[in-house]
Amino acid sequence: MIPHIVKKIRYIFLSVLLIGCNTDDDPIFVPQPSGAVLAPNVGGPAEPNQVWIDLDTQTMKVNQRDSWDFGFYNGNEFLVILNGSILMAAGKTEFTDIDAVTEANVASLKLSVLVNNFDAENVKYVDDIKGNYLKRTAIDKISINDSENKVYLINMGYAVYKGNETSLHSSGDFRGWKKVRILRYKNNQYKIQYANLSDTTHKEFIINKNNNYLFNFLSLENGIEDIQPPKDNWDLCFTVFTNENVGHGTYSFADFVILNTLNKTAAYQVNTTTSSLTYENFTKDQVDPSKFIYDDQRVIGSTWRSTYAGATVYTNRFYVIKDNIGTLYKIRFLKMTNNEGHRGYPEFEYKPL
């Protein structure tokens, strides 16, 4: 069965049960998800890949982290996210004419629009780390009034590392700087203007909306890119992630797991040290609905593993996940390294409740 229609078929079966059945009807089989052990192809110590996972269908979609630059929101609002997996950042200028912006205009701003520089204030230059993009993004929401849409200085982050490494090396060459201005366009579209800082002319892309997906993704070099699965067909993602080190600003985390909270996926952690619950015996009846966190994509984050005194997986915890249609899963992590101890080889197991 084609993975992306499984959830829709389950909806149809449930509708038939509600509309067409009576007590004399024979039972109707409703397809249910099954558990699995999955090993996402993160790609080894350079962790070059993002892996988007649908627990319902056991499918994993892989893209190279630096294959996209911007994500354009497909919902009712107009907003744009940066590729935080390669440490991109954005700072607003006071210009509306992109061709008028020069290196000299943004020289001082370049000193601030950085990631990993131990500046507590630099969180404002990246998107909301909890994933609440409807509340805040580094680039302001795109106004219907063009005069309110400013030019941004864009730190393009780092390409994935291309060498052979046995230790973690998640950043390659610096990709430089761009100037960018984003506008609304006719027929519910976006227009992005972009150029190198020294250029006096610019290029443009027009981006359409597609409500089947959370975002449409753009590479300034290659155009529209196929990155995330449809919004209903992924629950979590393995990625390098721009997080916050409280008091020290933004900081990059490898071996990170984010949730699809923008499409109502939720989760919470169960600590087996402080409770009598175990992964093996945990049942649906033991789920605590009050503990689900809906507004932070980092519920799992880096809490499943430790990098102190070697890369190891915590064995005293597991997680409960609820997907966008209410299916419950328990999930625990088994590995973060290969047999040689190299990072970038995660493995986890999960079961529906």
PDB file of N, CA and C in Angstrom, residues 36-87:
ATOM      1  N   ALA A  36       8.296  -1.148  14.948  1.00  0.00           N
ATOM      2  CA  ALA A  36       9.469  -1.482  14.149  1.00  0.00           C
ATOM      3  C   ALA A  36      10.725  -1.051  14.885  1.00  0.00           C
ATOM      4  N   VAL A  37      11.858  -1.541  14.411  1.00  0.00           N
ATOM      5  CA  VAL A  37      13.172  -1.024  14.783  1.00  0.00           C
ATOM      6  C   VAL A  37      13.726  -0.336  13.546  1.00  0.00           C
ATOM      7  N   LEU A  38      14.031   0.952  13.652  1.00  0.00           N
ATOM      8  CA  LEU A  38      14.482   1.737  12.505  1.00  0.00           C
ATOM      9  C   LEU A  38      15.881   2.288  12.754  1.00  0.00           C
ATOM     10  N   ALA A  39      16.644   2.381  11.676  1.00  0.00           N
ATOM     11  CA  ALA A  39      17.998   2.946  11.728  1.00  0.00           C
ATOM     12  C   ALA A  39      18.073   4.081  10.706  1.00  0.00           C
ATOM     13  N   PRO A  40      17.717   5.293  11.088  1.00  0.00           N
ATOM     14  CA  PRO A  40      17.714   6.419  10.148  1.00  0.00           C
ATOM     15  C   PRO A  40      19.098   6.654   9.540  1.00  0.00           C
ATOM     16  N   ASN A  41      19.123   6.939   8.247  1.00  0.00           N
ATOM     17  CA  ASN A  41      20.380   7.147   7.526  1.00  0.00           C
ATOM     18  C   ASN A  41      20.885   8.575   7.733  1.00  0.00           C
ATOM     19  N   VAL A  42      21.347   8.856   8.939  1.00  0.00           N
ATOM     20  CA  VAL A  42      21.902  10.171   9.257  1.00  0.00           C
ATOM     21  C   VAL A  42      23.213  10.400   8.509  1.00  0.00           C
ATOM     22  N   GLY A  43      23.947   9.332   8.238  1.00  0.00           N
ATOM     23  CA  GLY A  43      25.096   9.459   7.360  1.00  0.00           C
ATOM     24  C   GLY A  43      26.459   9.396   8.001  1.00  0.00           C
ATOM     25  N   GLY A  44      26.556   9.032   9.273  1.00  0.00           N
ATOM     26  CA  GLY A  44      27.864   8.932   9.905  1.00  0.00           C
ATOM     27  C   GLY A  44      28.313  10.203  10.589  1.00  0.00           C
ATOM     28  N   PRO A  45      29.596  10.311  10.940  1.00  0.00           N
ATOM     29  CA  PRO A  45      30.087  11.393  11.802  1.00  0.00           C
ATOM     30  C   PRO A  45      29.860  12.809  11.281  1.00  0.00           C
ATOM     31  N   ALA A  46      29.777  13.017   9.971  1.00  0.00           N
ATOM     32  CA  ALA A  46      29.477  14.348   9.435  1.00  0.00           C
ATOM     33  C   ALA A  46      27.982  14.651   9.518  1.00  0.00           C
ATOM     34  N   GLU A  47      27.172  13.638   9.787  1.00  0.00           N
ATOM     35  CA  GLU A  47      25.713  13.763   9.879  1.00  0.00           C
ATOM     36  C   GLU A  47      25.173  14.646   8.756  1.00  0.00           C
ATOM     37  N   PRO A  48      25.423  14.274   7.494  1.00  0.00           N
ATOM     38  CA  PRO A  48      25.030  15.125   6.372  1.00  0.00           C
ATOM     39  C   PRO A  48      23.542  15.146   6.076  1.00  0.00           C
ATOM     40  N   ASN A  49      22.782  14.218   6.663  1.00  0.00           N
ATOM     41  CA  ASN A  49      21.391  14.050   6.260  1.00  0.00           C
ATOM     42  C   ASN A  49      20.387  14.463   7.327  1.00  0.00           C
ATOM     43  N   GLN A  50      19.229  14.911   6.844  1.00  0.00           N
ATOM     44  CA  GLN A  50      18.021  14.998   7.659  1.00  0.00           C
ATOM     45  C   GLN A  50      17.149  13.811   7.289  1.00  0.00           C
ATOM     46  N   VAL A  51      16.528  13.184   8.283  1.00  0.00           N
ATOM     47  CA  VAL A  51      15.689  12.013   8.036  1.00  0.00           C
ATOM     48  C   VAL A  51      14.323  12.251   8.663  1.00  0.00           C
ATOM     49  N   TRP A  52      13.289  12.316   7.811  1.00  0.00           N
ATOM     50  CA  TRP A  52      11.907  12.573   8.230  1.00  0.00           C
ATOM     51  C   TRP A  52      11.183  11.240   8.316  1.00  0.00           C
ATOM     52  N   ILE A  53      10.563  10.952   9.464  1.00  0.00           N
ATOM     53  CA  ILE A  53      10.058   9.609   9.746  1.00  0.00           C
ATOM     54  C   ILE A  53       8.559   9.638  10.026  1.00  0.00           C
ATOM     55  N   ASP A  54       7.851   8.734   9.361  1.00  0.00           N
ATOM     56  CA  ASP A  54       6.426   8.520   9.621  1.00  0.00           C
ATOM     57  C   ASP A  54       6.286   7.195  10.357  1.00  0.00           C
ATOM     58  N   LEU A  55       5.924   7.255  11.626  1.00  0.00           N
ATOM     59  CA  LEU A  55       5.812   6.044  12.435  1.00  0.00           C
ATOM     60  C   LEU A  55       4.694   5.140  11.946  1.00  0.00           C
ATOM     61  N   ASP A  56       3.631   5.728  11.464  1.00  0.00           N
ATOM     62  CA  ASP A  56       2.468   4.972  11.022  1.00  0.00           C
ATOM     63  C   ASP A  56       2.831   3.984   9.921  1.00  0.00           C
ATOM     64  N   THR A  57       3.658   4.429   8.971  1.00  0.00           N
ATOM     65  CA  THR A  57       3.968   3.609   7.800  1.00  0.00           C
ATOM     66  C   THR A  57       5.406   3.098   7.777  1.00  0.00           C
ATOM     67  N   GLN A  58       6.183   3.417   8.812  1.00  0.00           N
ATOM     68  CA  GLN A  58       7.583   2.991   8.907  1.00  0.00           C
ATOM     69  C   GLN A  58       8.426   3.520   7.744  1.00  0.00           C
ATOM     70  N   THR A  59       8.067   4.678   7.215  1.00  0.00           N
ATOM     71  CA  THR A  59       8.791   5.237   6.080  1.00  0.00           C
ATOM     72  C   THR A  59       9.728   6.349   6.542  1.00  0.00           C
ATOM     73  N   MET A  60      10.863   6.466   5.843  1.00  0.00           N
ATOM     74  CA  MET A  60      11.860   7.486   6.156  1.00  0.00           C
ATOM     75  C   MET A  60      12.267   8.201   4.870  1.00  0.00           C
ATOM     76  N   LYS A  61      12.213   9.519   4.897  1.00  0.00           N
ATOM     77  CA  LYS A  61      12.593  10.339   3.744  1.00  0.00           C
ATOM     78  C   LYS A  61      13.876  11.083   4.091  1.00  0.00           C
ATOM     79  N   VAL A  62      14.870  11.005   3.214  1.00  0.00           N
ATOM     80  CA  VAL A  62      16.201  11.535   3.496  1.00  0.00           C
ATOM     81  C   VAL A  62      16.537  12.664   2.531  1.00  0.00           C
ATOM     82  N   ASN A  63      17.104  13.742   3.058  1.00  0.00           N
ATOM     83  CA  ASN A  63      17.673  14.791   2.208  1.00  0.00           C
ATOM     84  C   ASN A  63      18.998  15.253   2.800  1.00  0.00           C
ATOM     85  N   GLN A  64      19.884  15.730   1.952  1.00  0.00           N
ATOM     86  CA  GLN A  64      21.128  16.315   2.445  1.00  0.00           C
ATOM     87  C   GLN A  64      20.810  17.645   3.104  1.00  0.00           C
ATOM     88  N   ARG A  65      21.418  17.898   4.252  1.00  0.00           N
ATOM     89  CA  ARG A  65      21.046  19.071   5.058  1.00  0.00           C
ATOM     90  C   ARG A  65      21.211  20.393   4.318  1.00  0.00           C
ATOM     91  N   ASP A  66      22.237  20.521   3.500  1.00  0.00           N
ATOM     92  CA  ASP A  66      22.478  21.801   2.837  1.00  0.00           C
ATOM     93  C   ASP A  66      21.816  21.905   1.468  1.00  0.00           C
ATOM     94  N   SER A  67      20.822  21.048   1.211  1.00  0.00           N
ATOM     95  CA  SER A  67      20.137  21.086  -0.083  1.00  0.00           C
ATOM     96  C   SER A  67      19.023  22.126  -0.133  1.00  0.00           C
ATOM     97  N   TRP A  68      18.762  22.822   0.980  1.00  0.00           N
ATOM     98  CA  TRP A  68      17.752  23.887   0.972  1.00  0.00           C
ATOM     99  C   TRP A  68      18.215  25.043   1.841  1.00  0.00           C
ATOM    100  N   ASP A  69      17.656  26.217   1.565  1.00  0.00           N
ATOM    101  CA  ASP A  69      18.015  27.430   2.303  1.00  0.00           C
ATOM    102  C   ASP A  69      16.841  28.007   3.088  1.00  0.00           C
ATOM    103  N   PHE A  70      15.673  28.093   2.445  1.00  0.00           N
ATOM    104  CA  PHE A  70      14.505  28.731   3.055  1.00  0.00           C
ATOM    105  C   PHE A  70      13.286  27.826   2.914  1.00  0.00           C
ATOM    106  N   GLY A  71      12.403  27.874   3.926  1.00  0.00           N
ATOM    107  CA  GLY A  71      11.126  27.182   3.866  1.00  0.00           C
ATOM    108  C   GLY A  71       9.995  28.192   3.897  1.00  0.00           C
ATOM    109  N   PHE A  72       9.072  28.107   2.937  1.00  0.00           N
ATOM    110  CA  PHE A  72       7.971  29.059   2.792  1.00  0.00           C
ATOM    111  C   PHE A  72       6.682  28.397   3.265  1.00  0.00           C
ATOM    112  N   TYR A  73       6.069  28.981   4.284  1.00  0.00           N
ATOM    113  CA  TYR A  73       4.918  28.385   4.956  1.00  0.00           C
ATOM    114  C   TYR A  73       3.718  28.325   4.020  1.00  0.00           C
ATOM    115  N   ASN A  74       3.027  27.177   4.048  1.00  0.00           N
ATOM    116  CA  ASN A  74       1.888  26.956   3.161  1.00  0.00           C
ATOM    117  C   ASN A  74       0.536  27.217   3.804  1.00  0.00           C
ATOM    118  N   GLY A  75       0.512  27.607   5.073  1.00  0.00           N
ATOM    119  CA  GLY A  75      -0.751  27.908   5.734  1.00  0.00           C
ATOM    120  C   GLY A  75      -1.279  29.274   5.349  1.00  0.00           C
ATOM    121  N   ASN A  76      -2.225  29.775   6.146  1.00  0.00           N
ATOM    122  CA  ASN A  76      -2.863  31.052   5.820  1.00  0.00           C
ATOM    123  C   ASN A  76      -1.911  32.232   5.949  1.00  0.00           C
ATOM    124  N   GLU A  77      -0.982  32.142   6.886  1.00  0.00           N
ATOM    125  CA  GLU A  77      -0.061  33.254   7.091  1.00  0.00           C
ATOM    126  C   GLU A  77       1.127  33.157   6.139  1.00  0.00           C
ATOM    127  N   PHE A  78       1.833  34.278   6.024  1.00  0.00           N
ATOM    128  CA  PHE A  78       3.010  34.335   5.161  1.00  0.00           C
ATOM    129  C   PHE A  78       4.248  34.456   6.043  1.00  0.00           C
ATOM    130  N   LEU A  79       4.996  33.381   6.148  1.00  0.00           N
ATOM    131  CA  LEU A  79       6.225  33.406   6.938  1.00  0.00           C
ATOM    132  C   LEU A  79       7.245  32.467   6.318  1.00  0.00           C
ATOM    133  N   VAL A  80       8.500  32.727   6.643  1.00  0.00           N
ATOM    134  CA  VAL A  80       9.612  32.005   6.027  1.00  0.00           C
ATOM    135  C   VAL A  80      10.585  31.574   7.117  1.00  0.00           C
ATOM    136  N   ILE A  81      11.038  30.316   7.051  1.00  0.00           N
ATOM    137  CA  ILE A  81      12.015  29.818   8.014  1.00  0.00           C
ATOM    138  C   ILE A  81      13.375  29.636   7.346  1.00  0.00           C
ATOM    139  N   LEU A  82      14.408  29.626   8.180  1.00  0.00           N
ATOM    140  CA  LEU A  82      15.781  29.406   7.736  1.00  0.00           C
ATOM    141  C   LEU A  82      16.169  27.948   7.944  1.00  0.00           C
ATOM    142  N   ASN A  83      17.199  27.519   7.259  1.00  0.00           N
ATOM    143  CA  ASN A  83      17.715  26.169   7.455  1.00  0.00           C
ATOM    144  C   ASN A  83      18.639  26.153   8.669  1.00  0.00           C
ATOM    145  N   GLY A  84      18.049  25.912   9.821  1.00  0.00           N
ATOM    146  CA  GLY A  84      18.816  25.882  11.059  1.00  0.00           C
ATOM    147  C   GLY A  84      19.750  24.697  11.163  1.00  0.00           C
ATOM    148  N   SER A  85      19.550  23.673  10.345  1.00  0.00           N
ATOM    149  CA  SER A  85      20.419  22.499  10.415  1.00  0.00           C
ATOM    150  C   SER A  85      21.821  22.793   9.893  1.00  0.00           C
ATOM    151  N   ILE A  86      21.981  23.904   9.164  1.00  0.00           N
ATOM    152  CA  ILE A  86      23.314  24.309   8.692  1.00  0.00           C
ATOM    153  C   ILE A  86      23.712  25.652   9.301  1.00  0.00           C
ATOM    154  N   LEU A  87      23.040  26.043  10.387  1.00  0.00           N
ATOM    155  CA  LEU A  87      23.391  27.212  11.199  1.00  0.00           C
ATOM    156  C   LEU A  87      23.183  28.533  10.464  1.00  0.00           C
TER     157      LEU A  87
END
